[in-house]
Short mmCIF file of C-alpha atoms (C1' of nucleotides) in Angstrom, two decimals:
data_model
loop_
_atom_site.label_atom_id
_atom_site.label_comp_id
_atom_site.label_asym_id
_atom_site.label_seq_id
_atom_site.Cartn_x
_atom_site.Cartn_y
_atom_site.Cartn_z
CA UNK A 909 111.87 58.48 60.98
CA UNK A 910 110.78 61.54 59.03
CA UNK A 911 114.04 61.57 57.11
CA UNK A 912 113.87 57.91 56.28
CA UNK A 913 110.29 58.09 55.09
CA UNK A 914 111.11 61.11 52.98
CA UNK A 915 114.04 59.21 51.48
CA UNK A 916 111.80 56.27 50.73
CA UNK A 917 109.27 58.47 49.05
CA UNK A 918 111.94 60.16 46.97
CA UNK A 919 113.71 56.98 45.97
CA UNK A 920 113.89 56.36 42.26
CA UNK A 921 115.65 53.04 42.11
CA UNK A 922 115.20 49.87 44.08
CA UNK A 923 118.90 49.84 44.91
CA UNK A 924 118.45 52.83 47.15
CA UNK A 925 116.41 50.72 49.52
CA UNK A 926 119.53 48.73 50.33
CA UNK A 927 121.41 51.69 51.71
CA UNK A 928 118.36 52.91 53.57
CA UNK A 929 117.88 49.59 55.29
CA UNK A 930 121.56 49.49 56.26
CA UNK A 931 121.22 52.92 57.74
CA UNK A 932 118.18 51.76 59.68
CA UNK A 933 119.98 48.75 61.01
CA UNK A 934 122.69 50.98 62.42
CA UNK A 935 120.17 53.48 63.67
CA UNK A 936 118.25 50.89 65.66
CA UNK A 937 121.48 49.12 66.58
CA UNK A 938 120.24 45.67 65.67
CA UNK A 939 122.03 42.81 63.95
CA UNK A 940 119.87 42.64 60.87
CA UNK A 941 116.99 44.24 59.10
CA UNK A 942 115.37 42.81 55.98
CA UNK A 943 112.57 43.60 53.57
CA UNK A 944 111.55 41.09 50.93
CA UNK A 945 108.71 39.99 48.70
CA UNK A 946 107.36 36.54 49.14
CA UNK A 947 106.04 35.03 45.96
CA UNK A 948 106.12 31.62 44.47
CA UNK A 949 106.30 32.67 40.85
CA UNK A 950 109.96 33.58 40.90
CA UNK A 951 109.93 37.37 40.84
CA UNK A 952 112.01 37.80 43.92
CA UNK A 953 113.05 41.04 45.42
CA UNK A 954 114.66 41.71 48.68
CA UNK A 955 117.03 44.01 50.43
CA UNK A 956 118.59 43.72 53.80
CA UNK A 957 121.64 43.07 55.84
CA UNK A 958 121.71 39.28 55.98
CA UNK A 959 124.87 37.56 54.87
CA UNK A 960 124.47 36.96 51.11
CA UNK A 961 125.57 33.38 51.69
CA UNK A 962 122.62 32.83 53.95
CA UNK A 963 120.24 34.44 51.49
CA UNK A 964 121.51 32.21 48.71
CA UNK A 965 121.26 29.13 50.87
CA UNK A 966 117.79 30.10 52.01
CA UNK A 967 116.51 30.38 48.47
CA UNK A 968 118.44 27.40 47.26
CA UNK A 969 117.06 25.11 49.94
CA UNK A 970 113.52 26.26 49.36
CA UNK A 971 113.30 27.42 52.95
CA UNK A 972 110.64 29.85 51.85
CA UNK A 973 108.15 27.00 51.91
CA UNK A 974 108.95 25.74 55.38
CA UNK A 975 110.03 28.87 57.23
CA UNK A 976 107.62 29.34 60.14
CA UNK A 977 108.22 33.07 59.89
CA UNK A 978 106.90 33.16 56.35
CA UNK A 979 104.13 30.65 56.90
CA UNK A 980 103.09 32.17 60.18
CA UNK A 981 103.03 35.73 58.92
CA UNK A 982 101.12 34.61 55.89
CA UNK A 983 98.19 33.73 58.07
CA UNK A 984 98.43 36.71 60.35
CA UNK A 985 97.95 40.39 60.11
CA UNK A 986 99.82 41.72 63.09
CA UNK A 987 103.56 41.80 63.60
CA UNK A 988 104.84 38.68 65.26
CA UNK A 989 107.72 37.75 67.48
CA UNK A 990 109.54 34.70 66.18
CA UNK A 991 109.25 33.04 69.56
CA UNK A 992 105.50 32.89 69.21
CA UNK A 993 105.60 30.91 65.99
CA UNK A 994 105.28 27.19 65.57
CA UNK A 995 108.75 25.65 65.49
CA UNK A 996 107.56 22.15 66.27
CA UNK A 997 108.10 20.56 62.88
CA UNK A 998 111.40 18.90 62.18
CA UNK A 999 112.04 20.93 59.05
CA UNK A 1000 111.48 24.15 60.97
CA UNK A 1001 113.99 23.24 63.65
CA UNK A 1002 116.52 22.24 61.03
CA UNK A 1003 116.03 25.61 59.37
CA UNK A 1004 116.53 27.39 62.67
CA UNK A 1005 119.75 25.63 63.51
CA UNK A 1006 121.01 26.28 60.00
CA UNK A 1007 120.15 29.94 60.41
CA UNK A 1008 121.95 30.20 63.70
CA UNK A 1009 124.96 28.55 62.09
CA UNK A 1010 124.91 31.33 59.50
CA UNK A 1011 124.95 34.01 62.14
CA UNK A 1012 121.28 34.94 62.28
CA UNK A 1013 120.24 36.34 65.64
CA UNK A 1014 118.22 34.34 68.12
CA UNK A 1015 115.53 37.00 68.31
CA UNK A 1016 113.33 38.19 65.49
CA UNK A 1017 110.28 40.30 64.81
CA UNK A 1018 108.50 40.22 61.46
CA UNK A 1019 105.75 42.35 60.02
CA UNK A 1020 103.58 41.00 57.21
CA UNK A 1021 102.51 43.46 54.52
CA UNK A 1022 100.07 42.92 51.73
CA UNK A 1023 99.47 44.82 48.54
CA UNK A 1024 97.14 44.52 45.57
CA UNK A 1025 96.91 41.29 43.59
CA UNK A 1026 97.84 39.17 46.54
CA UNK A 1027 101.25 40.73 46.87
CA UNK A 1028 102.90 39.75 50.11
CA UNK A 1029 106.07 40.96 51.74
CA UNK A 1030 107.87 40.78 55.04
CA UNK A 1031 109.74 43.36 57.01
CA UNK A 1032 111.95 41.73 59.59
CA UNK A 1033 114.24 42.80 62.40
CA UNK A 1034 116.60 40.31 63.94
CA UNK A 1035 119.02 40.53 66.80
CA UNK A 1036 120.99 38.57 69.36
CA UNK A 1037 119.97 39.30 72.92
CA UNK A 1038 117.91 37.96 75.79
CA UNK A 1039 114.14 37.83 75.80
CA UNK A 1040 113.65 40.77 78.13
CA UNK A 1041 115.77 43.13 76.09
CA UNK A 1042 114.06 42.06 72.92
CA UNK A 1043 110.63 42.51 74.41
CA UNK A 1044 111.31 46.07 75.42
CA UNK A 1045 112.89 46.80 72.05
CA UNK A 1046 109.92 45.57 70.07
CA UNK A 1047 107.38 47.24 72.30
CA UNK A 1048 109.21 50.49 72.04
CA UNK A 1049 109.67 50.44 68.28
CA UNK A 1050 106.69 48.51 67.03
CA UNK A 1051 104.94 51.49 65.53
CA UNK A 1052 108.04 52.72 63.80
CA UNK A 1053 108.53 49.29 62.35
CA UNK A 1054 104.97 49.07 61.10
CA UNK A 1055 105.32 52.39 59.36
CA UNK A 1056 108.69 51.44 57.92
CA UNK A 1057 107.25 48.19 56.63
CA UNK A 1058 104.46 50.16 55.02
CA UNK A 1059 106.72 52.67 53.35
CA UNK A 1060 109.22 50.09 52.22
CA UNK A 1061 106.45 48.17 50.55
CA UNK A 1062 104.98 51.28 49.03
CA UNK A 1063 108.32 52.22 47.54
CA UNK A 1064 109.02 48.71 46.32
CA UNK A 1065 105.61 48.53 44.65
CA UNK A 1066 106.16 51.90 43.04
CA UNK A 1067 109.57 51.01 41.69
CA UNK A 1068 108.92 47.42 40.77
CA UNK A 1069 109.05 47.18 37.00
CA UNK A 1070 105.90 45.80 35.49
CA UNK A 1071 103.73 46.90 38.36
CA UNK A 1072 102.85 50.30 37.04
CA UNK A 1073 101.67 50.95 33.48
CA UNK A 1074 99.64 48.04 32.05
CA UNK A 1075 96.83 49.85 30.23
CA UNK A 1076 94.34 47.31 31.58
CA UNK A 1077 91.30 47.81 29.43
CA UNK A 1078 88.28 48.27 31.64
CA UNK A 1079 85.28 46.00 31.51
CA UNK A 1080 81.73 47.15 30.88
CA UNK A 1081 79.31 47.02 33.83
CA UNK A 1082 77.64 43.87 32.52
CA UNK A 1083 80.98 42.23 31.99
CA UNK A 1084 81.99 43.09 35.52
CA UNK A 1085 78.81 41.58 36.89
CA UNK A 1086 79.33 38.50 34.79
CA UNK A 1087 82.91 38.00 35.91
CA UNK A 1088 81.99 38.63 39.52
CA UNK A 1089 79.19 36.11 39.57
CA UNK A 1090 81.34 33.53 37.84
CA UNK A 1091 84.04 34.16 40.42
CA UNK A 1092 81.68 33.33 43.25
CA UNK A 1093 80.80 30.00 41.78
CA UNK A 1094 77.73 30.56 39.64
CA UNK A 1095 77.39 28.51 36.50
CA UNK A 1096 76.63 30.25 33.23
CA UNK A 1097 72.97 29.32 33.52
CA UNK A 1098 72.79 30.70 37.05
CA UNK A 1099 74.52 33.92 36.10
CA UNK A 1100 72.19 34.43 33.17
CA UNK A 1101 69.27 33.79 35.45
CA UNK A 1102 70.57 36.15 38.10
CA UNK A 1103 71.12 38.91 35.58
CA UNK A 1104 67.79 38.14 33.92
CA UNK A 1105 69.24 37.74 30.47
CA UNK A 1106 69.47 34.84 28.09
CA UNK A 1107 72.34 32.49 28.44
CA UNK A 1108 73.45 33.44 24.99
CA UNK A 1109 73.74 37.08 25.87
CA UNK A 1110 75.75 36.06 28.84
CA UNK A 1111 78.11 34.21 26.57
CA UNK A 1112 78.64 37.35 24.58
CA UNK A 1113 79.77 39.10 27.76
CA UNK A 1114 82.07 36.30 28.72
CA UNK A 1115 83.65 36.26 25.30
CA UNK A 1116 83.89 40.01 25.20
CA UNK A 1117 85.52 40.08 28.61
CA UNK A 1118 87.82 37.27 27.59
CA UNK A 1119 88.88 39.23 24.57
CA UNK A 1120 89.51 42.41 26.52
CA UNK A 1121 91.48 40.55 29.13
CA UNK A 1122 93.43 38.55 26.60
CA UNK A 1123 92.24 35.39 28.30
CA UNK A 1124 92.14 31.91 26.88
CA UNK A 1125 89.05 30.66 28.64
CA UNK A 1126 86.50 31.64 31.24
CA UNK A 1127 88.58 30.63 34.23
CA UNK A 1128 91.52 32.56 32.88
CA UNK A 1129 89.36 35.61 32.32
CA UNK A 1130 88.05 35.53 35.87
CA UNK A 1131 91.56 35.06 37.22
CA UNK A 1132 92.84 38.02 35.22
CA UNK A 1133 89.92 40.20 36.21
CA UNK A 1134 90.69 39.43 39.83
CA UNK A 1135 94.42 39.89 39.47
CA UNK A 1136 93.88 43.29 37.90
CA UNK A 1137 91.49 44.30 40.62
CA UNK A 1138 88.65 44.74 38.14
CA UNK A 1139 86.28 42.73 40.24
CA UNK A 1140 85.93 42.59 44.00
CA UNK A 1141 85.24 39.17 45.42
CA UNK B 770 97.50 58.12 69.68
CA UNK B 771 99.04 55.93 72.37
CA UNK B 772 95.80 55.85 74.29
CA UNK B 773 93.74 54.98 71.28
CA UNK B 774 96.04 52.19 70.21
CA UNK B 775 96.04 50.82 73.72
CA UNK B 776 92.25 50.91 73.73
CA UNK B 777 92.15 49.11 70.42
CA UNK B 778 94.47 46.43 71.69
CA UNK B 779 92.44 45.99 74.85
CA UNK B 780 89.07 45.94 73.10
CA UNK B 781 87.09 42.78 73.63
CA UNK B 782 84.00 43.46 71.57
CA UNK B 783 83.57 44.89 68.10
CA UNK B 784 81.11 47.44 69.45
CA UNK B 785 83.91 49.22 71.23
CA UNK B 786 85.37 50.21 67.89
CA UNK B 787 82.36 52.39 67.29
CA UNK B 788 82.98 54.58 70.31
CA UNK B 789 86.68 54.71 69.57
CA UNK B 790 86.10 55.90 66.05
CA UNK B 791 83.68 58.54 67.27
CA UNK B 792 86.27 59.74 69.70
CA UNK B 793 88.81 59.90 66.90
CA UNK B 794 86.47 61.88 64.71
CA UNK B 795 86.14 64.48 67.45
CA UNK B 796 89.83 64.38 68.21
CA UNK B 797 90.82 65.13 64.64
CA UNK B 798 87.87 67.47 64.24
CA UNK B 799 86.70 66.00 60.97
CA UNK B 800 83.20 65.34 59.71
CA UNK B 801 83.45 61.60 59.42
CA UNK B 802 85.70 58.65 60.02
CA UNK B 803 84.90 55.13 58.90
CA UNK B 804 86.41 51.67 58.98
CA UNK B 805 84.82 48.86 57.01
CA UNK B 806 85.48 45.52 55.37
CA UNK B 807 84.98 45.23 51.68
CA UNK B 808 83.72 41.88 50.50
CA UNK B 809 80.95 40.76 48.24
CA UNK B 810 80.18 37.54 50.03
CA UNK B 811 77.95 39.14 52.61
CA UNK B 812 80.10 39.19 55.71
CA UNK B 813 79.94 42.89 56.23
CA UNK B 814 81.40 44.75 59.10
CA UNK B 815 81.86 48.41 59.52
CA UNK B 816 81.93 51.13 62.08
CA UNK B 817 82.01 54.83 61.64
CA UNK B 818 80.22 58.09 61.85
CA UNK B 819 78.35 58.19 58.58
CA UNK B 820 74.61 58.74 58.75
CA UNK B 821 73.06 55.24 58.99
CA UNK B 822 70.68 56.26 56.23
CA UNK B 823 73.58 56.78 53.91
CA UNK B 824 75.17 53.48 54.88
CA UNK B 825 71.90 51.63 54.23
CA UNK B 826 71.48 53.38 50.91
CA UNK B 827 75.05 52.69 49.94
CA UNK B 828 74.67 48.98 50.53
CA UNK B 829 71.20 48.85 49.08
CA UNK B 830 72.22 50.52 45.84
CA UNK B 831 75.23 48.28 45.43
CA UNK B 832 77.48 51.32 45.43
CA UNK B 833 80.28 49.06 46.61
CA UNK B 834 80.70 47.94 43.02
CA UNK B 835 80.93 51.36 41.45
CA UNK B 836 82.48 53.47 44.17
CA UNK B 837 85.77 54.81 42.80
CA UNK B 838 87.08 54.90 46.36
CA UNK B 839 86.65 51.16 46.73
CA UNK B 840 87.69 50.30 43.19
CA UNK B 841 90.64 52.67 43.26
CA UNK B 842 91.93 51.54 46.62
CA UNK B 843 91.56 47.95 45.55
CA UNK B 844 94.25 48.48 42.98
CA UNK B 845 96.53 50.53 45.17
CA UNK B 846 98.61 50.10 48.23
CA UNK B 847 99.11 53.63 49.45
CA UNK B 848 96.54 55.93 50.99
CA UNK B 849 94.72 57.95 48.41
CA UNK B 850 93.00 61.30 48.28
CA UNK B 851 89.55 61.02 46.76
CA UNK B 852 90.36 63.79 44.34
CA UNK B 853 92.97 61.63 42.68
CA UNK B 854 90.53 58.88 41.83
CA UNK B 855 88.72 58.37 38.57
CA UNK B 856 85.31 60.00 38.79
CA UNK B 857 84.74 60.13 35.06
CA UNK B 858 82.10 57.44 34.77
CA UNK B 859 78.50 58.50 34.98
CA UNK B 860 77.71 56.02 37.74
CA UNK B 861 80.56 57.40 39.81
CA UNK B 862 79.36 60.97 39.46
CA UNK B 863 75.84 59.92 40.35
CA UNK B 864 77.20 58.23 43.45
CA UNK B 865 79.11 61.34 44.40
CA UNK B 866 76.15 63.65 44.08
CA UNK B 867 74.04 61.20 46.04
CA UNK B 868 76.70 61.16 48.75
CA UNK B 869 76.83 64.92 48.90
CA UNK B 870 73.06 64.97 49.20
CA UNK B 871 73.41 62.71 52.22
CA UNK B 872 75.84 65.06 53.87
CA UNK B 873 79.14 63.41 53.05
CA UNK B 874 82.03 65.83 52.93
CA UNK B 875 83.61 66.95 49.69
CA UNK B 876 87.05 65.81 50.79
CA UNK B 877 88.14 62.31 51.58
CA UNK B 878 91.22 60.26 52.27
CA UNK B 879 91.10 56.48 52.28
CA UNK B 880 93.65 53.90 53.33
CA UNK B 881 93.44 50.39 51.92
CA UNK B 882 94.35 47.57 54.29
CA UNK B 883 94.76 43.94 53.48
CA UNK B 884 94.83 40.95 55.75
CA UNK B 885 95.20 37.22 55.34
CA UNK B 886 92.89 35.27 53.01
CA UNK B 887 92.44 38.23 50.73
CA UNK B 888 90.73 40.25 53.40
CA UNK B 889 90.36 43.85 52.36
CA UNK B 890 89.23 46.84 54.34
CA UNK B 891 89.17 50.60 54.12
CA UNK B 892 89.87 53.26 56.67
CA UNK B 893 88.46 56.57 55.56
CA UNK B 894 88.44 60.14 56.75
CA UNK B 895 86.05 62.60 55.21
CA UNK B 896 85.56 66.29 55.71
CA UNK B 897 84.16 69.44 54.21
CA UNK B 898 86.79 72.05 53.48
CA UNK B 899 88.88 73.52 50.70
CA UNK B 900 91.67 71.69 48.95
CA UNK B 901 94.49 73.50 50.69
CA UNK B 902 93.19 72.82 54.17
CA UNK B 903 92.64 69.20 53.32
CA UNK B 904 96.08 68.82 51.84
CA UNK B 905 97.77 70.08 54.95
CA UNK B 906 95.53 67.95 57.15
CA UNK B 907 96.33 64.74 55.31
CA UNK B 908 100.02 65.46 55.10
CA UNK B 909 100.16 66.20 58.78
CA UNK B 910 98.21 63.16 59.88
CA UNK B 911 98.98 60.58 57.25
CA UNK B 912 101.17 58.45 59.48
CA UNK B 913 98.69 58.51 62.31
CA UNK B 914 96.01 57.43 59.93
CA UNK B 915 98.07 54.58 58.54
CA UNK B 916 98.72 53.31 62.03
CA UNK B 917 95.10 53.70 63.00
CA UNK B 918 94.02 51.82 59.92
CA UNK B 919 96.44 49.08 60.84
CA UNK B 920 95.28 48.79 64.44
CA UNK B 921 91.61 49.00 63.55
CA UNK B 922 92.04 46.15 61.14
CA UNK B 923 94.08 44.16 63.61
CA UNK B 924 91.40 44.55 66.24
CA UNK B 925 88.60 43.77 63.83
CA UNK B 926 90.37 40.64 62.65
CA UNK B 927 90.98 39.57 66.21
CA UNK B 928 87.39 40.08 67.27
CA UNK B 929 85.60 39.00 64.14
CA UNK B 930 83.85 35.76 64.85
CA UNK B 931 84.69 33.06 62.37
CA UNK B 932 87.96 34.59 61.33
CA UNK B 933 90.05 32.78 63.84
CA UNK B 934 89.10 29.10 63.92
CA UNK B 935 89.22 28.56 60.19
CA UNK B 936 92.93 28.24 59.47
CA UNK B 937 92.15 28.14 55.76
CA UNK B 938 93.07 24.64 54.87
CA UNK B 939 96.15 24.78 52.73
CA UNK B 940 96.41 23.14 49.36
CA UNK B 941 98.90 20.42 48.61
CA UNK B 942 101.79 21.26 46.25
CA UNK B 943 100.15 19.47 43.35
CA UNK B 944 96.90 21.22 43.99
CA UNK B 945 98.68 24.55 44.04
CA UNK B 946 100.33 23.80 40.72
CA UNK B 947 97.02 22.72 39.28
CA UNK B 948 95.20 25.84 40.40
CA UNK B 949 98.03 28.05 39.23
CA UNK B 950 98.13 26.58 35.75
CA UNK B 951 94.37 26.75 35.44
CA UNK B 952 94.52 30.37 36.50
CA UNK B 953 96.88 31.20 33.65
CA UNK B 954 94.56 29.79 31.07
CA UNK B 955 95.58 26.18 30.60
CA UNK B 956 92.86 23.65 29.89
CA UNK B 957 92.69 20.50 31.96
CA UNK B 958 94.42 18.54 29.23
CA UNK B 959 97.23 21.08 29.01
CA UNK B 960 97.71 21.15 32.75
CA UNK B 961 97.85 17.38 32.91
CA UNK B 962 100.37 17.42 30.11
CA UNK B 963 102.46 20.11 31.76
CA UNK B 964 102.52 18.25 35.04
CA UNK B 965 103.13 14.96 33.25
CA UNK B 966 100.24 13.21 34.87
CA UNK B 967 97.07 11.69 33.53
CA UNK B 968 94.11 13.93 33.06
CA UNK B 969 92.24 11.82 35.55
CA UNK B 970 94.77 12.41 38.27
CA UNK B 971 94.50 16.05 37.52
CA UNK B 972 90.78 15.87 38.06
CA UNK B 973 91.38 14.38 41.46
CA UNK B 974 93.46 17.43 42.36
CA UNK B 975 90.88 19.81 41.06
CA UNK B 976 88.12 18.13 42.98
CA UNK B 977 90.24 17.89 46.08
CA UNK B 978 91.12 21.56 45.85
CA UNK B 979 87.51 22.41 45.20
CA UNK B 980 86.50 20.52 48.30
CA UNK B 981 89.13 22.18 50.47
CA UNK B 982 88.19 25.59 49.19
CA UNK B 983 84.48 24.99 49.48
CA UNK B 984 84.13 25.88 45.82
CA UNK B 985 81.28 25.01 43.52
CA UNK B 986 83.25 24.59 40.32
CA UNK B 987 86.71 24.96 38.89
CA UNK B 988 86.45 28.67 38.20
CA UNK B 989 85.22 29.25 41.72
CA UNK B 990 88.07 27.21 43.14
CA UNK B 991 90.65 29.19 41.20
CA UNK B 992 89.04 32.45 42.25
CA UNK B 993 89.07 31.42 45.88
CA UNK B 994 92.61 30.18 45.73
CA UNK B 995 93.61 33.55 44.34
CA UNK B 996 91.54 35.52 46.80
CA UNK B 997 93.09 33.63 49.69
CA UNK B 998 96.53 34.15 48.33
CA UNK B 999 97.13 30.43 47.96
CA UNK B 1000 98.32 30.87 44.43
CA UNK B 1001 100.24 33.69 42.83
CA UNK B 1002 99.49 34.60 39.26
"C1'" DC C 454 74.54 61.72 10.84
"C1'" DG C 455 77.57 57.93 10.84
"C1'" DG C 456 80.42 55.29 13.66
"C1'" DC C 457 81.21 52.61 17.80
"C1'" DG C 458 80.45 50.38 22.04
"C1'" DC C 459 77.04 48.28 24.80
"C1'" DC C 460 73.04 45.32 25.49
"C1'" DT C 461 70.00 41.85 23.81
"C1'" DC C 462 68.48 37.50 21.33
"C1'" DG C 463 68.73 32.51 18.45
"C1'" DC C 464 70.71 27.83 16.69
"C1'" DC C 465 74.01 23.92 16.30
"C1'" DA C 466 77.88 20.67 16.74
"C1'" DG C 467 81.92 19.36 18.91
"C1'" DA C 468 85.07 19.94 22.79
"C1'" DT C 469 85.43 20.02 27.59
"C1'" DC C 470 84.15 19.49 32.23
"C1'" DT C 471 81.68 17.14 36.14
"C1'" DG C 472 80.09 13.35 39.05
"C1'" DG C 473 80.24 8.75 40.57
"C1'" DG C 474 82.28 4.55 40.97
"C1'" DG C 475 87.30 1.82 42.61
"C1'" DA C 476 92.53 1.01 43.77
"C1'" DG C 477 97.48 0.98 44.63
"C1'" DT C 478 102.18 3.26 46.44
"C1'" DT C 479 104.81 6.25 49.33
"C1'" DG C 480 106.60 9.09 52.87
"C1'" DG C 481 106.05 11.57 56.92
"C1'" DA C 482 103.62 12.05 61.50
"C1'" DA C 483 101.74 10.06 65.86
"C1'" DT D 981 104.45 0.49 63.68
"C1'" DT D 982 100.34 2.19 62.30
"C1'" DC D 983 97.83 5.63 60.08
"C1'" DC D 984 96.83 9.27 57.08
"C1'" DA D 985 97.54 12.59 53.48
"C1'" DA D 986 99.36 13.02 49.12
"C1'" DC D 987 100.08 11.15 44.61
"C1'" DT D 988 99.03 8.23 40.87
"C1'" DC D 989 95.88 5.59 37.54
"C1'" DC D 990 91.24 3.75 34.97
"C1'" DC D 991 86.06 3.85 32.86
"C1'" DC D 992 81.63 6.04 31.58
"C1'" DA D 993 77.56 8.97 30.88
"C1'" DG D 994 75.44 13.29 31.21
"C1'" DA D 995 75.92 18.26 31.94
"C1'" DT D 996 78.25 22.28 30.56
"C1'" DC D 997 81.10 25.16 27.89
"C1'" DT D 998 83.11 26.88 23.47
"C1'" DG D 999 83.24 28.41 18.68
"C1'" DG D 1000 81.15 30.13 14.77
"C1'" DC D 1001 77.14 31.79 12.23
"C1'" DG D 1002 73.78 36.07 12.26
"C1'" DA D 1003 70.64 40.19 13.86
"C1'" DG D 1004 68.50 44.40 15.92
"C1'" DG D 1005 67.98 48.55 19.21
"C1'" DC D 1006 70.03 52.24 22.15
"C1'" DG D 1007 72.97 55.99 23.44
"C1'" DC D 1008 77.10 58.69 23.07
"C1'" DC D 1009 80.59 61.40 20.55
"C1'" DG D 1010 82.77 63.86 16.90
#
DNA sequence: CGGCGCCTCGCCAGATCTGGGGAGTTGGAA
DNA sequence: TTCCAACTCCCCAGATCTGGCGAGGCGCCG
């Protein structure tokens, strides 16, 4: 563990994660181990030991949107055994049989991880064995897996291009208040009232914030302020 | 560690976290240890060993919005030493001196944790000592602290009333597209055009999404959709 | 001391959004 | 099969937001 974490912290390119995860798979003697982002906007990243054919098929078929592992983890915080997810829908069962046909193990354990700006990733271990064996494996290694998930995500966030620099001009205190109140549903009039200023002054803040954030309208400005973590809602 | 985690997993009431965190403070022989949600909508929860006077003052003064620990962690994924945060603003320095006056240690280490629906919490250790001592303490215990943060949050999420029943009604695909495009600055007309539907139909989606999200207006709906991770921008 | 950023205020017209009606098709779930 | 959620379309009036004009005071920094 110590070695792996140190390697993750030292890593300078995303590609290194691939060899680390392969090493981990062998170390824990499981069929597969996978780390991947989940995002709908297209910026995919993942590393792991799944058959590339399966990965391609998975993405191609849009399984991301029906996979109970993804959907289930998205609403949970704790690691989850695949057996405990909801496989009742037809699409989910079709996905499962397709997965089995591509050599994915019958057992799985996935850990959801979340970063800033709504970033979401999964760290998954999969294997073929009976329930008892799997239960003892996950109970024994759960903490290791949580930490690995954490460090994989940390490294991926650090190395992901476009995540780091972004000068992100800060907002003035009044602008922050304005954006925050707008984000919680206040109208301009209500915000102005809450801040005890004229509505016109408020508009100046909104426009100023919009300019700083490079936003096209108020909604855009609020969205950007949130995405950049400038306001806490 | 094993005992504590087992206690956290067994806990049936939020109050138990308080005694656990006190035990941990003594175990690690630090001045203070704190776990708390961060949200502006009022649903506060926290447990820890800070002087209640300081906690009350912190909330009362709205320090949540200017605390570099909160703001800094909100934009990060990894644990962070307080020294590495941006204390340059006047408000931040005022907060720090106020904290010191209330007996908060000069050293601190905070771990951001994120759960479903944009939930955000902090797990913090604070102490009074020199930089070297603190550095070795954090390096030695970082992994423990990450795991503790994780299990504290897991327990808090499990026990928090109102977190469980509300499965956060999902948005339909069209609603997601609508919210996403609005979040990137499109006007209603532009969104309708992009989606090749009438502007009226678009309005139906916006209103429907607003209803599902319990939002008061479009900006609020977009903000909530983002906060709950329903859209990725 | 002269900028520069922040905070504050006013007016107006046109663009945009919101709220309240009603209505038909389709595909998947019970 | 029946039902429901999702998707699509239309009108109108009033509320709200946006864009563009201008103006003054305060505090900080070089």
